[in-house]
PDB file of N, CA and C in Angstrom:
ATOM      1  N   UNK Q 247      -6.847 -17.396  24.579  1.00 64.00           N
ATOM      2  CA  UNK Q 247      -6.360 -16.249  23.807  1.00 64.00           C
ATOM      3  C   UNK Q 247      -7.465 -15.782  22.869  1.00 64.00           C
ATOM      4  N   UNK Q 248      -7.585 -14.468  22.683  1.00 57.00           N
ATOM      5  CA  UNK Q 248      -8.619 -13.992  21.762  1.00 57.00           C
ATOM      6  C   UNK Q 248      -8.292 -14.408  20.334  1.00 57.00           C
ATOM      7  N   UNK Q 249      -9.312 -14.650  19.530  1.00 59.00           N
ATOM      8  CA  UNK Q 249      -9.026 -15.039  18.137  1.00 59.00           C
ATOM      9  C   UNK Q 249      -8.324 -13.898  17.410  1.00 59.00           C
ATOM     10  N   UNK Q 250      -7.429 -14.278  16.516  1.00 55.00           N
ATOM     11  CA  UNK Q 250      -6.727 -13.258  15.736  1.00 55.00           C
ATOM     12  C   UNK Q 250      -7.704 -12.659  14.730  1.00 55.00           C
ATOM     13  N   UNK Q 251      -7.585 -11.364  14.453  1.00 55.00           N
ATOM     14  CA  UNK Q 251      -8.441 -10.802  13.404  1.00 55.00           C
ATOM     15  C   UNK Q 251      -8.080 -11.448  12.068  1.00 55.00           C
ATOM     16  N   UNK Q 252      -9.052 -11.597  11.193  1.00 57.00           N
ATOM     17  CA  UNK Q 252      -8.735 -12.220   9.903  1.00 57.00           C
ATOM     18  C   UNK Q 252      -7.697 -11.392   9.162  1.00 57.00           C
ATOM     19  N   UNK Q 253      -6.858 -12.066   8.419  1.00 60.00           N
ATOM     20  CA  UNK Q 253      -5.837 -11.365   7.648  1.00 60.00           C
ATOM     21  C   UNK Q 253      -6.528 -10.462   6.633  1.00 60.00           C
ATOM     22  N   UNK Q 254      -5.985  -9.284   6.460  1.00 70.00           N
ATOM     23  CA  UNK Q 254      -6.568  -8.353   5.499  1.00 70.00           C
ATOM     24  C   UNK Q 254      -6.439  -8.947   4.101  1.00 70.00           C
ATOM     25  N   UNK Q 255      -7.493  -8.835   3.349  1.00 80.00           N
ATOM     26  CA  UNK Q 255      -7.490  -9.407   2.005  1.00 80.00           C
ATOM     27  C   UNK Q 255      -7.089  -8.346   0.997  1.00 80.00           C
ATOM     28  N   UNK Q 256      -6.139  -8.708   0.154  1.00 82.00           N
ATOM     29  CA  UNK Q 256      -5.688  -7.828  -0.908  1.00 82.00           C
ATOM     30  C   UNK Q 256      -6.796  -7.716  -1.953  1.00 82.00           C
ATOM     31  N   UNK Q 257      -7.107  -6.504  -2.415  1.00 83.00           N
ATOM     32  CA  UNK Q 257      -8.106  -6.391  -3.490  1.00 83.00           C
ATOM     33  C   UNK Q 257      -7.681  -7.228  -4.694  1.00 83.00           C
ATOM     34  N   UNK Q 258      -8.661  -7.775  -5.372  1.00 83.00           N
ATOM     35  CA  UNK Q 258      -8.388  -8.730  -6.450  1.00 83.00           C
ATOM     36  C   UNK Q 258      -8.111  -7.998  -7.757  1.00 83.00           C
ATOM     37  N   UNK Q 259      -6.940  -7.433  -7.861  1.00 86.00           N
ATOM     38  CA  UNK Q 259      -6.557  -6.720  -9.079  1.00 86.00           C
ATOM     39  C   UNK Q 259      -5.039  -6.803  -9.167  1.00 86.00           C
ATOM     40  N   UNK Q 260      -4.511  -7.105 -10.348  1.00 91.00           N
ATOM     41  CA  UNK Q 260      -3.049  -7.296 -10.457  1.00 91.00           C
ATOM     42  C   UNK Q 260      -2.233  -6.086 -10.000  1.00 91.00           C
ATOM     43  N   UNK Q 261      -2.772  -4.886 -10.148  1.00 93.00           N
ATOM     44  CA  UNK Q 261      -2.014  -3.695  -9.736  1.00 93.00           C
ATOM     45  C   UNK Q 261      -1.677  -3.749  -8.251  1.00 93.00           C
ATOM     46  N   UNK Q 262      -2.591  -4.293  -7.435  1.00 95.00           N
ATOM     47  CA  UNK Q 262      -2.324  -4.359  -5.992  1.00 95.00           C
ATOM     48  C   UNK Q 262      -1.179  -5.323  -5.708  1.00 95.00           C
ATOM     49  N   UNK Q 263      -1.120  -6.428  -6.465  1.00 94.00           N
ATOM     50  CA  UNK Q 263      -0.011  -7.363  -6.270  1.00 94.00           C
ATOM     51  C   UNK Q 263       1.305  -6.709  -6.670  1.00 94.00           C
ATOM     52  N   UNK Q 264       1.275  -5.916  -7.743  1.00 95.00           N
ATOM     53  CA  UNK Q 264       2.492  -5.205  -8.157  1.00 95.00           C
ATOM     54  C   UNK Q 264       2.926  -4.221  -7.069  1.00 95.00           C
ATOM     55  N   UNK Q 265       1.960  -3.500  -6.518  1.00 96.00           N
ATOM     56  CA  UNK Q 265       2.276  -2.528  -5.463  1.00 96.00           C
ATOM     57  C   UNK Q 265       2.895  -3.242  -4.265  1.00 96.00           C
ATOM     58  N   UNK Q 266       2.313  -4.369  -3.859  1.00 96.00           N
ATOM     59  CA  UNK Q 266       2.846  -5.092  -2.704  1.00 96.00           C
ATOM     60  C   UNK Q 266       4.234  -5.647  -2.997  1.00 96.00           C
ATOM     61  N   UNK Q 267       4.480  -6.044  -4.245  1.00 96.00           N
ATOM     62  CA  UNK Q 267       5.813  -6.526  -4.624  1.00 96.00           C
ATOM     63  C   UNK Q 267       6.835  -5.399  -4.492  1.00 96.00           C
ATOM     64  N   UNK Q 268       6.434  -4.182  -4.836  1.00 96.00           N
ATOM     65  CA  UNK Q 268       7.326  -3.022  -4.699  1.00 96.00           C
ATOM     66  C   UNK Q 268       7.703  -2.836  -3.229  1.00 96.00           C
ATOM     67  N   UNK Q 269       6.703  -2.914  -2.333  1.00 96.00           N
ATOM     68  CA  UNK Q 269       6.993  -2.728  -0.905  1.00 96.00           C
ATOM     69  C   UNK Q 269       7.802  -3.898  -0.353  1.00 96.00           C
ATOM     70  N   UNK Q 270       7.549  -5.113  -0.847  1.00 94.00           N
ATOM     71  CA  UNK Q 270       8.298  -6.283  -0.376  1.00 94.00           C
ATOM     72  C   UNK Q 270       9.767  -6.159  -0.763  1.00 94.00           C
ATOM     73  N   UNK Q 271      10.035  -5.598  -1.938  1.00 94.00           N
ATOM     74  CA  UNK Q 271      11.412  -5.472  -2.420  1.00 94.00           C
ATOM     75  C   UNK Q 271      12.086  -4.224  -1.864  1.00 94.00           C
ATOM     76  N   UNK Q 272      11.286  -3.256  -1.426  1.00 86.00           N
ATOM     77  CA  UNK Q 272      11.836  -1.981  -0.978  1.00 86.00           C
ATOM     78  C   UNK Q 272      12.346  -2.050   0.442  1.00 86.00           C
ATOM     79  N   UNK Q 273      12.915  -0.951   0.876  1.00 83.00           N
ATOM     80  CA  UNK Q 273      13.472  -0.930   2.232  1.00 83.00           C
ATOM     81  C   UNK Q 273      13.046   0.338   2.945  1.00 83.00           C
ATOM     82  N   UNK Q 274      11.767   0.654   2.858  1.00 90.00           N
ATOM     83  CA  UNK Q 274      11.314   1.831   3.585  1.00 90.00           C
ATOM     84  C   UNK Q 274      10.090   2.439   2.949  1.00 90.00           C
ATOM     85  N   UNK Q 275       9.641   3.543   3.524  1.00 96.00           N
ATOM     86  CA  UNK Q 275       8.424   4.194   3.039  1.00 96.00           C
ATOM     87  C   UNK Q 275       8.588   4.725   1.616  1.00 96.00           C
ATOM     88  N   UNK Q 276       7.483   4.766   0.902  1.00 97.00           N
ATOM     89  CA  UNK Q 276       7.475   5.267  -0.471  1.00 97.00           C
ATOM     90  C   UNK Q 276       6.295   6.202  -0.672  1.00 97.00           C
ATOM     91  N   UNK Q 277       6.476   7.138  -1.576  1.00 98.00           N
ATOM     92  CA  UNK Q 277       5.372   7.985  -2.018  1.00 98.00           C
ATOM     93  C   UNK Q 277       4.790   7.371  -3.293  1.00 98.00           C
ATOM     94  N   UNK Q 278       3.610   7.824  -3.670  1.00 98.00           N
ATOM     95  CA  UNK Q 278       2.946   7.275  -4.856  1.00 98.00           C
ATOM     96  C   UNK Q 278       3.851   7.374  -6.083  1.00 98.00           C
ATOM     97  N   UNK Q 279       4.560   8.484  -6.214  1.00 98.00           N
ATOM     98  CA  UNK Q 279       5.444   8.661  -7.368  1.00 98.00           C
ATOM     99  C   UNK Q 279       6.549   7.600  -7.379  1.00 98.00           C
ATOM    100  N   UNK Q 280       7.111   7.311  -6.205  1.00 97.00           N
ATOM    101  CA  UNK Q 280       8.152   6.291  -6.119  1.00 97.00           C
ATOM    102  C   UNK Q 280       7.628   4.912  -6.471  1.00 97.00           C
ATOM    103  N   UNK Q 281       6.382   4.635  -6.082  1.00 97.00           N
ATOM    104  CA  UNK Q 281       5.769   3.354  -6.430  1.00 97.00           C
ATOM    105  C   UNK Q 281       5.584   3.283  -7.942  1.00 97.00           C
ATOM    106  N   UNK Q 282       5.142   4.377  -8.555  1.00 97.00           N
ATOM    107  CA  UNK Q 282       5.003   4.421 -10.018  1.00 97.00           C
ATOM    108  C   UNK Q 282       6.340   4.124 -10.692  1.00 97.00           C
ATOM    109  N   UNK Q 283       7.391   4.760 -10.199  1.00 97.00           N
ATOM    110  CA  UNK Q 283       8.721   4.543 -10.779  1.00 97.00           C
ATOM    111  C   UNK Q 283       9.128   3.084 -10.647  1.00 97.00           C
ATOM    112  N   UNK Q 284       8.885   2.498  -9.479  1.00 96.00           N
ATOM    113  CA  UNK Q 284       9.265   1.102  -9.252  1.00 96.00           C
ATOM    114  C   UNK Q 284       8.454   0.150 -10.128  1.00 96.00           C
ATOM    115  N   UNK Q 285       7.232   0.556 -10.496  1.00 96.00           N
ATOM    116  CA  UNK Q 285       6.379  -0.273 -11.347  1.00 96.00           C
ATOM    117  C   UNK Q 285       6.598   0.033 -12.826  1.00 96.00           C
ATOM    118  N   UNK Q 286       7.581   0.891 -13.131  1.00 96.00           N
ATOM    119  CA  UNK Q 286       7.862   1.306 -14.513  1.00 96.00           C
ATOM    120  C   UNK Q 286       6.662   1.951 -15.190  1.00 96.00           C
ATOM    121  N   UNK Q 287       5.863   2.676 -14.403  1.00 96.00           N
ATOM    122  CA  UNK Q 287       4.755   3.430 -14.986  1.00 96.00           C
ATOM    123  C   UNK Q 287       5.268   4.803 -15.388  1.00 96.00           C
ATOM    124  N   UNK Q 288       4.701   5.341 -16.463  1.00 96.00           N
ATOM    125  CA  UNK Q 288       5.026   6.701 -16.849  1.00 96.00           C
ATOM    126  C   UNK Q 288       4.577   7.636 -15.722  1.00 96.00           C
ATOM    127  N   UNK Q 289       5.421   8.619 -15.390  1.00 96.00           N
ATOM    128  CA  UNK Q 289       5.080   9.536 -14.300  1.00 96.00           C
ATOM    129  C   UNK Q 289       4.168  10.621 -14.862  1.00 96.00           C
ATOM    130  N   UNK Q 290       2.868  10.357 -14.813  1.00 97.00           N
ATOM    131  CA  UNK Q 290       1.868  11.338 -15.238  1.00 97.00           C
ATOM    132  C   UNK Q 290       0.958  11.582 -14.045  1.00 97.00           C
ATOM    133  N   UNK Q 291       0.309  12.745 -14.002  1.00 98.00           N
ATOM    134  CA  UNK Q 291      -0.598  12.993 -12.868  1.00 98.00           C
ATOM    135  C   UNK Q 291      -1.648  11.898 -12.705  1.00 98.00           C
ATOM    136  N   UNK Q 292      -2.190  11.386 -13.810  1.00 97.00           N
ATOM    137  CA  UNK Q 292      -3.241  10.369 -13.656  1.00 97.00           C
ATOM    138  C   UNK Q 292      -2.672   9.065 -13.102  1.00 97.00           C
ATOM    139  N   UNK Q 293      -1.483   8.653 -13.554  1.00 97.00           N
ATOM    140  CA  UNK Q 293      -0.885   7.425 -13.012  1.00 97.00           C
ATOM    141  C   UNK Q 293      -0.567   7.583 -11.531  1.00 97.00           C
ATOM    142  N   UNK Q 294       0.025   8.717 -11.157  1.00 98.00           N
ATOM    143  CA  UNK Q 294       0.378   8.946  -9.756  1.00 98.00           C
ATOM    144  C   UNK Q 294      -0.890   8.966  -8.900  1.00 98.00           C
ATOM    145  N   UNK Q 295      -1.944   9.633  -9.387  1.00 98.00           N
ATOM    146  CA  UNK Q 295      -3.195   9.677  -8.624  1.00 98.00           C
ATOM    147  C   UNK Q 295      -3.827   8.300  -8.496  1.00 98.00           C
ATOM    148  N   UNK Q 296      -3.803   7.514  -9.578  1.00 97.00           N
ATOM    149  CA  UNK Q 296      -4.374   6.159  -9.512  1.00 97.00           C
ATOM    150  C   UNK Q 296      -3.626   5.304  -8.497  1.00 97.00           C
ATOM    151  N   UNK Q 297      -2.301   5.394  -8.500  1.00 98.00           N
ATOM    152  CA  UNK Q 297      -1.510   4.622  -7.534  1.00 98.00           C
ATOM    153  C   UNK Q 297      -1.798   5.122  -6.122  1.00 98.00           C
ATOM    154  N   UNK Q 298      -1.900   6.442  -5.950  1.00 98.00           N
ATOM    155  CA  UNK Q 298      -2.178   6.989  -4.619  1.00 98.00           C
ATOM    156  C   UNK Q 298      -3.522   6.473  -4.096  1.00 98.00           C
ATOM    157  N   UNK Q 299      -4.542   6.423  -4.955  1.00 97.00           N
ATOM    158  CA  UNK Q 299      -5.849   5.900  -4.535  1.00 97.00           C
ATOM    159  C   UNK Q 299      -5.739   4.441  -4.105  1.00 97.00           C
ATOM    160  N   UNK Q 300      -4.961   3.654  -4.836  1.00 97.00           N
ATOM    161  CA  UNK Q 300      -4.777   2.242  -4.472  1.00 97.00           C
ATOM    162  C   UNK Q 300      -4.024   2.131  -3.141  1.00 97.00           C
ATOM    163  N   UNK Q 301      -3.015   2.970  -2.949  1.00 98.00           N
ATOM    164  CA  UNK Q 301      -2.278   2.957  -1.684  1.00 98.00           C
ATOM    165  C   UNK Q 301      -3.208   3.300  -0.524  1.00 98.00           C
ATOM    166  N   UNK Q 302      -4.067   4.300  -0.714  1.00 97.00           N
ATOM    167  CA  UNK Q 302      -5.021   4.682   0.343  1.00 97.00           C
ATOM    168  C   UNK Q 302      -5.966   3.516   0.641  1.00 97.00           C
ATOM    169  N   UNK Q 303      -6.377   2.795  -0.405  1.00 96.00           N
ATOM    170  CA  UNK Q 303      -7.269   1.651  -0.206  1.00 96.00           C
ATOM    171  C   UNK Q 303      -6.554   0.567   0.606  1.00 96.00           C
ATOM    172  N   UNK Q 304      -5.265   0.370   0.350  1.00 96.00           N
ATOM    173  CA  UNK Q 304      -4.497  -0.623   1.112  1.00 96.00           C
ATOM    174  C   UNK Q 304      -4.335  -0.176   2.566  1.00 96.00           C
ATOM    175  N   UNK Q 305      -4.247   1.136   2.800  1.00 97.00           N
ATOM    176  CA  UNK Q 305      -4.186   1.648   4.175  1.00 97.00           C
ATOM    177  C   UNK Q 305      -5.514   1.370   4.885  1.00 97.00           C
ATOM    178  N   UNK Q 306      -6.636   1.610   4.174  1.00 95.00           N
ATOM    179  CA  UNK Q 306      -7.951   1.343   4.778  1.00 95.00           C
ATOM    180  C   UNK Q 306      -8.070  -0.119   5.204  1.00 95.00           C
ATOM    181  N   UNK Q 307      -7.466  -1.001   4.426  1.00 94.00           N
ATOM    182  CA  UNK Q 307      -7.526  -2.437   4.745  1.00 94.00           C
ATOM    183  C   UNK Q 307      -6.416  -2.855   5.710  1.00 94.00           C
ATOM    184  N   UNK Q 308      -5.638  -1.900   6.158  1.00 93.00           N
ATOM    185  CA  UNK Q 308      -4.531  -2.135   7.101  1.00 93.00           C
ATOM    186  C   UNK Q 308      -3.462  -3.060   6.534  1.00 93.00           C
ATOM    187  N   UNK Q 309      -3.325  -3.067   5.210  1.00 94.00           N
ATOM    188  CA  UNK Q 309      -2.261  -3.830   4.562  1.00 94.00           C
ATOM    189  C   UNK Q 309      -1.004  -2.959   4.518  1.00 94.00           C
ATOM    190  N   UNK Q 310      -1.204  -1.658   4.351  1.00 96.00           N
ATOM    191  CA  UNK Q 310      -0.121  -0.677   4.430  1.00 96.00           C
ATOM    192  C   UNK Q 310      -0.505   0.353   5.490  1.00 96.00           C
ATOM    193  N   UNK Q 311       0.470   1.149   5.904  1.00 97.00           N
ATOM    194  CA  UNK Q 311       0.174   2.275   6.781  1.00 97.00           C
ATOM    195  C   UNK Q 311       0.690   3.542   6.108  1.00 97.00           C
ATOM    196  N   UNK Q 312       0.105   4.666   6.488  1.00 96.00           N
ATOM    197  CA  UNK Q 312       0.552   5.959   5.982  1.00 96.00           C
ATOM    198  C   UNK Q 312       1.331   6.618   7.112  1.00 96.00           C
ATOM    199  N   UNK Q 313       2.669   6.546   7.015  1.00 92.00           N
ATOM    200  CA  UNK Q 313       3.547   7.038   8.076  1.00 92.00           C
ATOM    201  C   UNK Q 313       3.350   8.537   8.287  1.00 92.00           C
ATOM    202  N   UNK Q 314       3.223   9.259   7.208  1.00 94.00           N
ATOM    203  CA  UNK Q 314       2.877  10.676   7.244  1.00 94.00           C
ATOM    204  C   UNK Q 314       2.133  10.944   5.953  1.00 94.00           C
ATOM    205  N   UNK Q 315       1.583  12.136   5.818  1.00 96.00           N
ATOM    206  CA  UNK Q 315       0.758  12.441   4.651  1.00 96.00           C
ATOM    207  C   UNK Q 315       1.476  12.058   3.354  1.00 96.00           C
ATOM    208  N   UNK Q 316       0.904  11.095   2.620  1.00 96.00           N
ATOM    209  CA  UNK Q 316       1.448  10.720   1.321  1.00 96.00           C
ATOM    210  C   UNK Q 316       2.649   9.798   1.355  1.00 96.00           C
ATOM    211  N   UNK Q 317       3.034   9.310   2.532  1.00 98.00           N
ATOM    212  CA  UNK Q 317       4.206   8.437   2.654  1.00 98.00           C
ATOM    213  C   UNK Q 317       3.736   7.089   3.191  1.00 98.00           C
ATOM    214  N   UNK Q 318       3.853   6.066   2.356  1.00 98.00           N
ATOM    215  CA  UNK Q 318       3.261   4.764   2.665  1.00 98.00           C
ATOM    216  C   UNK Q 318       4.332   3.739   2.990  1.00 98.00           C
ATOM    217  N   UNK Q 319       3.987   2.819   3.896  1.00 96.00           N
ATOM    218  CA  UNK Q 319       4.930   1.783   4.293  1.00 96.00           C
ATOM    219  C   UNK Q 319       4.169   0.560   4.779  1.00 96.00           C
ATOM    220  N   UNK Q 320       4.880  -0.558   4.884  1.00 93.00           N
ATOM    221  CA  UNK Q 320       4.261  -1.753   5.452  1.00 93.00           C
ATOM    222  C   UNK Q 320       4.260  -1.621   6.966  1.00 93.00           C
ATOM    223  N   UNK Q 321       3.190  -2.085   7.633  1.00 89.00           N
ATOM    224  CA  UNK Q 321       3.179  -2.000   9.098  1.00 89.00           C
ATOM    225  C   UNK Q 321       4.302  -2.843   9.692  1.00 89.00           C
ATOM    226  N   UNK Q 322       4.855  -2.369  10.776  1.00 79.00           N
ATOM    227  CA  UNK Q 322       5.917  -3.135  11.445  1.00 79.00           C
ATOM    228  C   UNK Q 322       5.271  -4.275  12.233  1.00 79.00           C
ATOM    229  N   UNK Q 323       5.849  -5.476  12.143  1.00 71.00           N
ATOM    230  CA  UNK Q 323       5.243  -6.614  12.864  1.00 71.00           C
ATOM    231  C   UNK Q 323       5.324  -6.438  14.381  1.00 71.00           C
TER     232      UNK Q 323
END
């Protein structure tokens, strides 16, 4: 059997763990604003943009997927 690709590594920052906890507790795709709400962050453009950038980084690492523009979810096993 071919070797499995290494597990994607979560960036070493507490915000990423918080984001993953939101998806672990959630039941479906979320937008950056919804993630902010779940993390009890104030809904400001800068907070939403910062979370969106982190979500995009998690997509690049294949930890999350972007189901459609701006809608993030965990990949289905």
